[in-house]
mmCIF file of C-alpha atoms in Angstrom:
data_model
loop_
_atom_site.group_PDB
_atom_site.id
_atom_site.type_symbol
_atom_site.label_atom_id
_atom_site.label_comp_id
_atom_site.label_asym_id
_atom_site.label_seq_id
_atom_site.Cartn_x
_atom_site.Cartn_y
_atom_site.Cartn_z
ATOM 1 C CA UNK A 199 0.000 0.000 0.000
ATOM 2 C CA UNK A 200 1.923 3.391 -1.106
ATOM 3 C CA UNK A 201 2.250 6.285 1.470
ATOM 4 C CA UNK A 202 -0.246 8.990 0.323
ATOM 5 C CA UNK A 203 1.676 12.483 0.499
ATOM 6 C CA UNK A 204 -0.757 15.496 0.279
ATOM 7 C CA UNK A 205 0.570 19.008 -1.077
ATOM 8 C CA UNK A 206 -1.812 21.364 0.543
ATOM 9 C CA UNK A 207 -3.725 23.702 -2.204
ATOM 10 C CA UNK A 208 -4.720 27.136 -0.655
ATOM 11 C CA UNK A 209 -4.185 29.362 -3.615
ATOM 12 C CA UNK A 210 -0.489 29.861 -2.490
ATOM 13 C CA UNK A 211 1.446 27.469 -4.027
ATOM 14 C CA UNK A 212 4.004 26.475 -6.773
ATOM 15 C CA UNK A 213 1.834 23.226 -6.730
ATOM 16 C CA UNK A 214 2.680 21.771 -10.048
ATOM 17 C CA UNK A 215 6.464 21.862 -9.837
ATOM 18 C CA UNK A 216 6.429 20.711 -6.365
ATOM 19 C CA UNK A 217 3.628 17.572 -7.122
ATOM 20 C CA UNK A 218 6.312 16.928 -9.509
ATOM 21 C CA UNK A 219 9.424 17.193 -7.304
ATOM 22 C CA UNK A 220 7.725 15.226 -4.944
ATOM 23 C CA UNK A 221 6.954 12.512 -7.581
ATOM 24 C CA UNK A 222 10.103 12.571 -9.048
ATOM 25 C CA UNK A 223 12.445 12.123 -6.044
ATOM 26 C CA UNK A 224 9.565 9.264 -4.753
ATOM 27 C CA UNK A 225 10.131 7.595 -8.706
ATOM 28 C CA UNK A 226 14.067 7.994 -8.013
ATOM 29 C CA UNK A 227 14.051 6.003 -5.136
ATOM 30 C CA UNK A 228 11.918 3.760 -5.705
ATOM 31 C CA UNK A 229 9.674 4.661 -2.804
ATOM 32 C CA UNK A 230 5.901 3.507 -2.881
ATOM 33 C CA UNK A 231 4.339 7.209 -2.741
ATOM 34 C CA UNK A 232 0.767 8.806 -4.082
ATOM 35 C CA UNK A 233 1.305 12.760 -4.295
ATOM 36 C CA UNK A 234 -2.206 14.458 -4.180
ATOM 37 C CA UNK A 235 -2.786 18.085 -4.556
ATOM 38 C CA UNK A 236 -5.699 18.859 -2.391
ATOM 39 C CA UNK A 237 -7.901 21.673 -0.834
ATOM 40 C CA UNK A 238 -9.901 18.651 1.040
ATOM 41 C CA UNK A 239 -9.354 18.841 4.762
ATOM 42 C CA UNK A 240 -10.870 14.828 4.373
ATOM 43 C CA UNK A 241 -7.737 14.067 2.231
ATOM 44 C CA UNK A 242 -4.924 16.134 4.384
ATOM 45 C CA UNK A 243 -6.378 14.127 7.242
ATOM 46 C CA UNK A 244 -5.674 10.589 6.120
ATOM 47 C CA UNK A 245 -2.579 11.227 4.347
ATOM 48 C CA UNK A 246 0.241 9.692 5.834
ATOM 49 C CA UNK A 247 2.919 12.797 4.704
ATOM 50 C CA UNK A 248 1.782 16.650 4.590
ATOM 51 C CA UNK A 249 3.195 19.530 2.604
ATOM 52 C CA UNK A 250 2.497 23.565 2.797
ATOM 53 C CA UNK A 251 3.986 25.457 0.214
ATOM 54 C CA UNK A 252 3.675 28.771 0.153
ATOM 55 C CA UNK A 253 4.202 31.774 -2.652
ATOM 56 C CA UNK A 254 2.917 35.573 -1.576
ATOM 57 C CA UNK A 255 2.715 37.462 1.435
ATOM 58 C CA UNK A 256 2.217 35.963 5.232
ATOM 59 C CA UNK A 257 -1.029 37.173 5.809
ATOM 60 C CA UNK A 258 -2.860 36.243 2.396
ATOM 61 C CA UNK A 259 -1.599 32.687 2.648
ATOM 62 C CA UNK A 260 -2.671 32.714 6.548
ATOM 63 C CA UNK A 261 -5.649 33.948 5.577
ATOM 64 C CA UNK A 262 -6.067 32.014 2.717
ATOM 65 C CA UNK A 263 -5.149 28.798 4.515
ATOM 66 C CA UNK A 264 -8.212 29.654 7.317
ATOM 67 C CA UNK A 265 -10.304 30.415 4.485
ATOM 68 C CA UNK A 266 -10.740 26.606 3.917
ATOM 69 C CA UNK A 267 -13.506 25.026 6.136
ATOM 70 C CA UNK A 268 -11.821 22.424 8.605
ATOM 71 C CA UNK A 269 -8.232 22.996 7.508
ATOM 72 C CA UNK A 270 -6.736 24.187 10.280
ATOM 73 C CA UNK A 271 -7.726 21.649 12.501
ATOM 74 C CA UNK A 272 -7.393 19.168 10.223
ATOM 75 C CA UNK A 273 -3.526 20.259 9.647
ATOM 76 C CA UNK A 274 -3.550 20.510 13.860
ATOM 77 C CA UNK A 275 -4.968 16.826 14.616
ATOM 78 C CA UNK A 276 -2.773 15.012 11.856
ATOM 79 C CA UNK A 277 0.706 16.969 12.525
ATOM 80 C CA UNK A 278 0.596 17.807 16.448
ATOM 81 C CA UNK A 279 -1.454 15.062 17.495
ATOM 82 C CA UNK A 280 -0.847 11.616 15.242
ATOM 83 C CA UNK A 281 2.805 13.474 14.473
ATOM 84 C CA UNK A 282 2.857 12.628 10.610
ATOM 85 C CA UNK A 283 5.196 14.042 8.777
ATOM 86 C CA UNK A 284 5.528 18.024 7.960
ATOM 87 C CA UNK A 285 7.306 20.038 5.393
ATOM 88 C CA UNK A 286 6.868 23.449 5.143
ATOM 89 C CA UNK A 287 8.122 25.186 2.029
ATOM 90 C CA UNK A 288 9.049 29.159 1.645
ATOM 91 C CA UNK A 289 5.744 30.432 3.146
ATOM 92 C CA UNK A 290 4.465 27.408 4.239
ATOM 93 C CA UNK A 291 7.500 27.654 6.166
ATOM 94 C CA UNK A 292 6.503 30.869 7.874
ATOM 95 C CA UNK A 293 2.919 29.655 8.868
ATOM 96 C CA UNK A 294 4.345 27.730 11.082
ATOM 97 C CA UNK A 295 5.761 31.043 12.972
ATOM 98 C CA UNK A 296 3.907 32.377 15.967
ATOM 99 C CA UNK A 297 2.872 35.857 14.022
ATOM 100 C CA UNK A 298 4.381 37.371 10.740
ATOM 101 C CA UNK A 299 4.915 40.984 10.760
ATOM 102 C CA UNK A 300 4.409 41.633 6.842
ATOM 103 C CA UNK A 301 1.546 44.257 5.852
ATOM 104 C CA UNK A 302 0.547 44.459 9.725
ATOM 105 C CA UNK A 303 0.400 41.520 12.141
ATOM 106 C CA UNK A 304 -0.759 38.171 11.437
ATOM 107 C CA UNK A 305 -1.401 35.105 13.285
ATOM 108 C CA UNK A 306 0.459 32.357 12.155
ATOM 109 C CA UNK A 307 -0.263 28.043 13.724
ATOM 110 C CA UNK A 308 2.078 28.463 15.943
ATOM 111 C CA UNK A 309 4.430 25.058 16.197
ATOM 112 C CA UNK A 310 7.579 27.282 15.867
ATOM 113 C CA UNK A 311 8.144 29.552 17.912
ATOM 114 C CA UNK A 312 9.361 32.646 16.489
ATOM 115 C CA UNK A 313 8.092 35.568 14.020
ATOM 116 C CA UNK A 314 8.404 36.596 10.858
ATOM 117 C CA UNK A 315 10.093 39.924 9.701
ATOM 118 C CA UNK A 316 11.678 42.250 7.218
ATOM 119 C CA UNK A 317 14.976 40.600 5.829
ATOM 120 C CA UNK A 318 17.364 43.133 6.520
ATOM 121 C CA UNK A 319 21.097 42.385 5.393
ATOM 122 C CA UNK A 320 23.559 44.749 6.920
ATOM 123 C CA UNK A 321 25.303 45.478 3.118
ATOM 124 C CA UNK A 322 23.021 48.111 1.994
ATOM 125 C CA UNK A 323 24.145 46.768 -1.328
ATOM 126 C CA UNK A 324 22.620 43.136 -1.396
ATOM 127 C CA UNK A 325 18.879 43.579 -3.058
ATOM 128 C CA UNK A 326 15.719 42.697 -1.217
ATOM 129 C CA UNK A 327 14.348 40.292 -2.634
ATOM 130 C CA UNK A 328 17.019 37.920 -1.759
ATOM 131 C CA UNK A 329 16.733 36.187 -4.810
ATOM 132 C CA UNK A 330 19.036 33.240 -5.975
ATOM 133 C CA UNK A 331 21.101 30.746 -5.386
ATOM 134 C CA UNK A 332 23.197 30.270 -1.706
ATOM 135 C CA UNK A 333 24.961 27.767 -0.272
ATOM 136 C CA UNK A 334 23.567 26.465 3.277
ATOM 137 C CA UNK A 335 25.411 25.895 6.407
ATOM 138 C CA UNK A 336 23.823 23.184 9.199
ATOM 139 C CA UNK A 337 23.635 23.752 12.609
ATOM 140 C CA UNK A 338 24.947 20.852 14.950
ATOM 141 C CA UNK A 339 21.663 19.442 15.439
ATOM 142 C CA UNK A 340 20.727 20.187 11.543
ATOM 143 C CA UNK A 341 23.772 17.930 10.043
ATOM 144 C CA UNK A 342 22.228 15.407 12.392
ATOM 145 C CA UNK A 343 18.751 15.266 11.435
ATOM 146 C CA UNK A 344 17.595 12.619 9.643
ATOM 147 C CA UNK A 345 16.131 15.247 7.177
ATOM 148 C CA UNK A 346 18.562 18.094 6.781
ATOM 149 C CA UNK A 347 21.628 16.171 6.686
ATOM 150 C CA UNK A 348 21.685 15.238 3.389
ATOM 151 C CA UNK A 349 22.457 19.090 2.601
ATOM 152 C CA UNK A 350 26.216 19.333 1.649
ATOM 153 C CA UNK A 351 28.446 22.384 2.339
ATOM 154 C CA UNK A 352 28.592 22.599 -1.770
ATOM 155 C CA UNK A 353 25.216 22.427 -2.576
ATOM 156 C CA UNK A 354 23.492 25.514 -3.978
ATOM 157 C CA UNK A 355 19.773 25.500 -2.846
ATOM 158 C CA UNK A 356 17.246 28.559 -4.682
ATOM 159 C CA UNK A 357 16.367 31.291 -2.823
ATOM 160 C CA UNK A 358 13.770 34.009 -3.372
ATOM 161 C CA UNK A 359 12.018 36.236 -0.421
ATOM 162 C CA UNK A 360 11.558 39.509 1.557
ATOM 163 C CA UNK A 361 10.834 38.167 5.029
ATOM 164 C CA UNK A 362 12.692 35.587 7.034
ATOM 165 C CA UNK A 363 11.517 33.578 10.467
ATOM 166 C CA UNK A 364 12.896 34.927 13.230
ATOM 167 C CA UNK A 365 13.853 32.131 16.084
ATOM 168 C CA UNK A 366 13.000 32.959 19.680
ATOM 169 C CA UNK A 367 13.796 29.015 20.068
ATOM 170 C CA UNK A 368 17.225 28.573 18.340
ATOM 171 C CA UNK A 369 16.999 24.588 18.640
ATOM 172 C CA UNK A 370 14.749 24.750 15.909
ATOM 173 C CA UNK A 371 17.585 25.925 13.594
ATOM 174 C CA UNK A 372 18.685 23.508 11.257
ATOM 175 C CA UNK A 373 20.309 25.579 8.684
ATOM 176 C CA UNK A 374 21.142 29.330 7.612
ATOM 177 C CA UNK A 375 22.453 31.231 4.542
ATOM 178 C CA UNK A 376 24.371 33.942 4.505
ATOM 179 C CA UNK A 377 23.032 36.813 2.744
ATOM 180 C CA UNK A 378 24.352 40.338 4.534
ATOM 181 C CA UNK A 379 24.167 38.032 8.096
ATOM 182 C CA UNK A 380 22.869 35.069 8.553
ATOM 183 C CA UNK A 381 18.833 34.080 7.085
ATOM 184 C CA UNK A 382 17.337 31.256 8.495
ATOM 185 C CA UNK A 383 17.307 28.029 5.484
ATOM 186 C CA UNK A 384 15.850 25.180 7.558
ATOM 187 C CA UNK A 385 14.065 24.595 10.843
ATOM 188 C CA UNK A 386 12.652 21.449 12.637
ATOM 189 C CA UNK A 387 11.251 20.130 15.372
ATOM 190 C CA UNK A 388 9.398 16.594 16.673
ATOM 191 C CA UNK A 389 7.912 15.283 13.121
ATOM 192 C CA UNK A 390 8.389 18.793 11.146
ATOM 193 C CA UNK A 391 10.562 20.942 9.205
ATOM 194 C CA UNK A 392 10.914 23.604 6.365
ATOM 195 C CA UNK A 393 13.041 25.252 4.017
ATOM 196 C CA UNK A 394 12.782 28.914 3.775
ATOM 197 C CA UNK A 395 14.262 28.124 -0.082
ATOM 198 C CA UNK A 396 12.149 25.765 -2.694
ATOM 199 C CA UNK A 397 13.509 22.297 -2.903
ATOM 200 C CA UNK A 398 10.865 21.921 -5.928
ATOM 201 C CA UNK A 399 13.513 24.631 -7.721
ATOM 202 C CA UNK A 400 16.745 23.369 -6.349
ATOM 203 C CA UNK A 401 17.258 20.819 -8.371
ATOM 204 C CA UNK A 402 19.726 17.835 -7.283
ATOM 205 C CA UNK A 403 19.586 19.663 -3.674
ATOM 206 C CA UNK A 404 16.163 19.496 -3.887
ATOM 207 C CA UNK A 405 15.284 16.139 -4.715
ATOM 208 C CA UNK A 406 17.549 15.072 -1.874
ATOM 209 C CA UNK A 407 15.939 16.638 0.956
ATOM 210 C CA UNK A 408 12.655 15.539 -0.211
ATOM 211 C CA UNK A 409 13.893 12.242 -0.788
ATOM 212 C CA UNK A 410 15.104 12.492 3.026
ATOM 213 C CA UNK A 411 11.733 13.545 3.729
ATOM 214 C CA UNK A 412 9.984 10.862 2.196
ATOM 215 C CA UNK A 413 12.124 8.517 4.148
ATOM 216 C CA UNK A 414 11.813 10.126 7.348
ATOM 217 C CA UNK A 415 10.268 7.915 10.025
ATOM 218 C CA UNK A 416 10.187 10.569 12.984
#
């Protein structure tokens, strides 16, 4: 019986090239995996794996995320309470924040705590957005993860935003950039993480987080 991964559709999404990064990297490794694109809170409940992407500002996705009836608690029962499997991507990412401070103040769910804010490099020079490719350096506990490890100090992952999560909890730092200081890449903790860059556009990087991901027995 294949693992059913569900990419979360809430009108904020790359969805197509991350369904097919998904399905590619699950193809490449022979792993027995169903991605479904889905707005169903029915669907995101019985999947075994759950995604957020996430392409816009903080409080349009929040907002559009709430907008869908039973959601929320959907996303709360299967991820905090049966503990399956969570990837956040870009924005998806910063849902997962306490509050993002983008256009005003927004809630955000809350499993990380921290905030989203303004990326402000200290080279006046560097352009906002922070758009491109960076290399990523793991923390101690992020080159241990059974996720994030598979990130090498070589490997180029694709960048592009104005806002980056703040961490009031720095054990949920897996991974930074540097980009005018340092911008947090990757976070984690219990059965989640996310990438503040889009595996779906990182190519071989990419492909082996999610791999990792799909692996991931947490």
């Amino acid at each position: 019986m294949p693992e059913t991964v569900a990419i979360i559709d809430y009108g904020s999404g790359n969805l197509r090239s991350a369904e097919k990064a998904f399905a590619r990297a699950a193809s490449d490794a022979a792993l027995p995996v169903e991605v479904v694109v889905t707005s169903d809170p029915g669907v995101v409940g019985r999947a075994d794996r759950i995604v957020l992407p996430g392409v816009g500002a903080f409080g349009d996705c929040a907002q559009g995320l709430r907008a869908l009836d039973g959601m929320v608690d959907a996303l709360e029962h299967a991820v905090l309470r049966q503990a399956k499997p969570f990837f956040g991507i870009c924005v998806g990412m910063h849902l997962m924040a306490k509050q993002g401070f983008e256009h005003g103040v927004h809630e955000g769910l809350g499993w990380i705590d921290g905030a989203v804010k303004a990326l402000t490099p200290s080279d006046p020079d560097l352009k906002i957005p922070h758009m491109g490719w960076n290399t990523i350096e793991l923390t101690a506990r992020g080159s241990a993860h059974p996720v994030s490890h598979v990130v090498a100090a070589d490997d180029h992952a694709y960048f592009v935003h104005s806002y980056q999560m703040e961490l009031a909890d720095e054990a949920a730092l897996l991974g930074f950039a540097n980009y005018g200081g340092h911008v947090t890449a990757i976070v984690g903790r219990d059965n989640m993480v996310g990438t503040q860059f889009h595996p779906e556009k990182s190519q071989a990087v990419g492909l082996k987080l999610i791999t990792a991901f799909l692996e991931w027995r947490p």
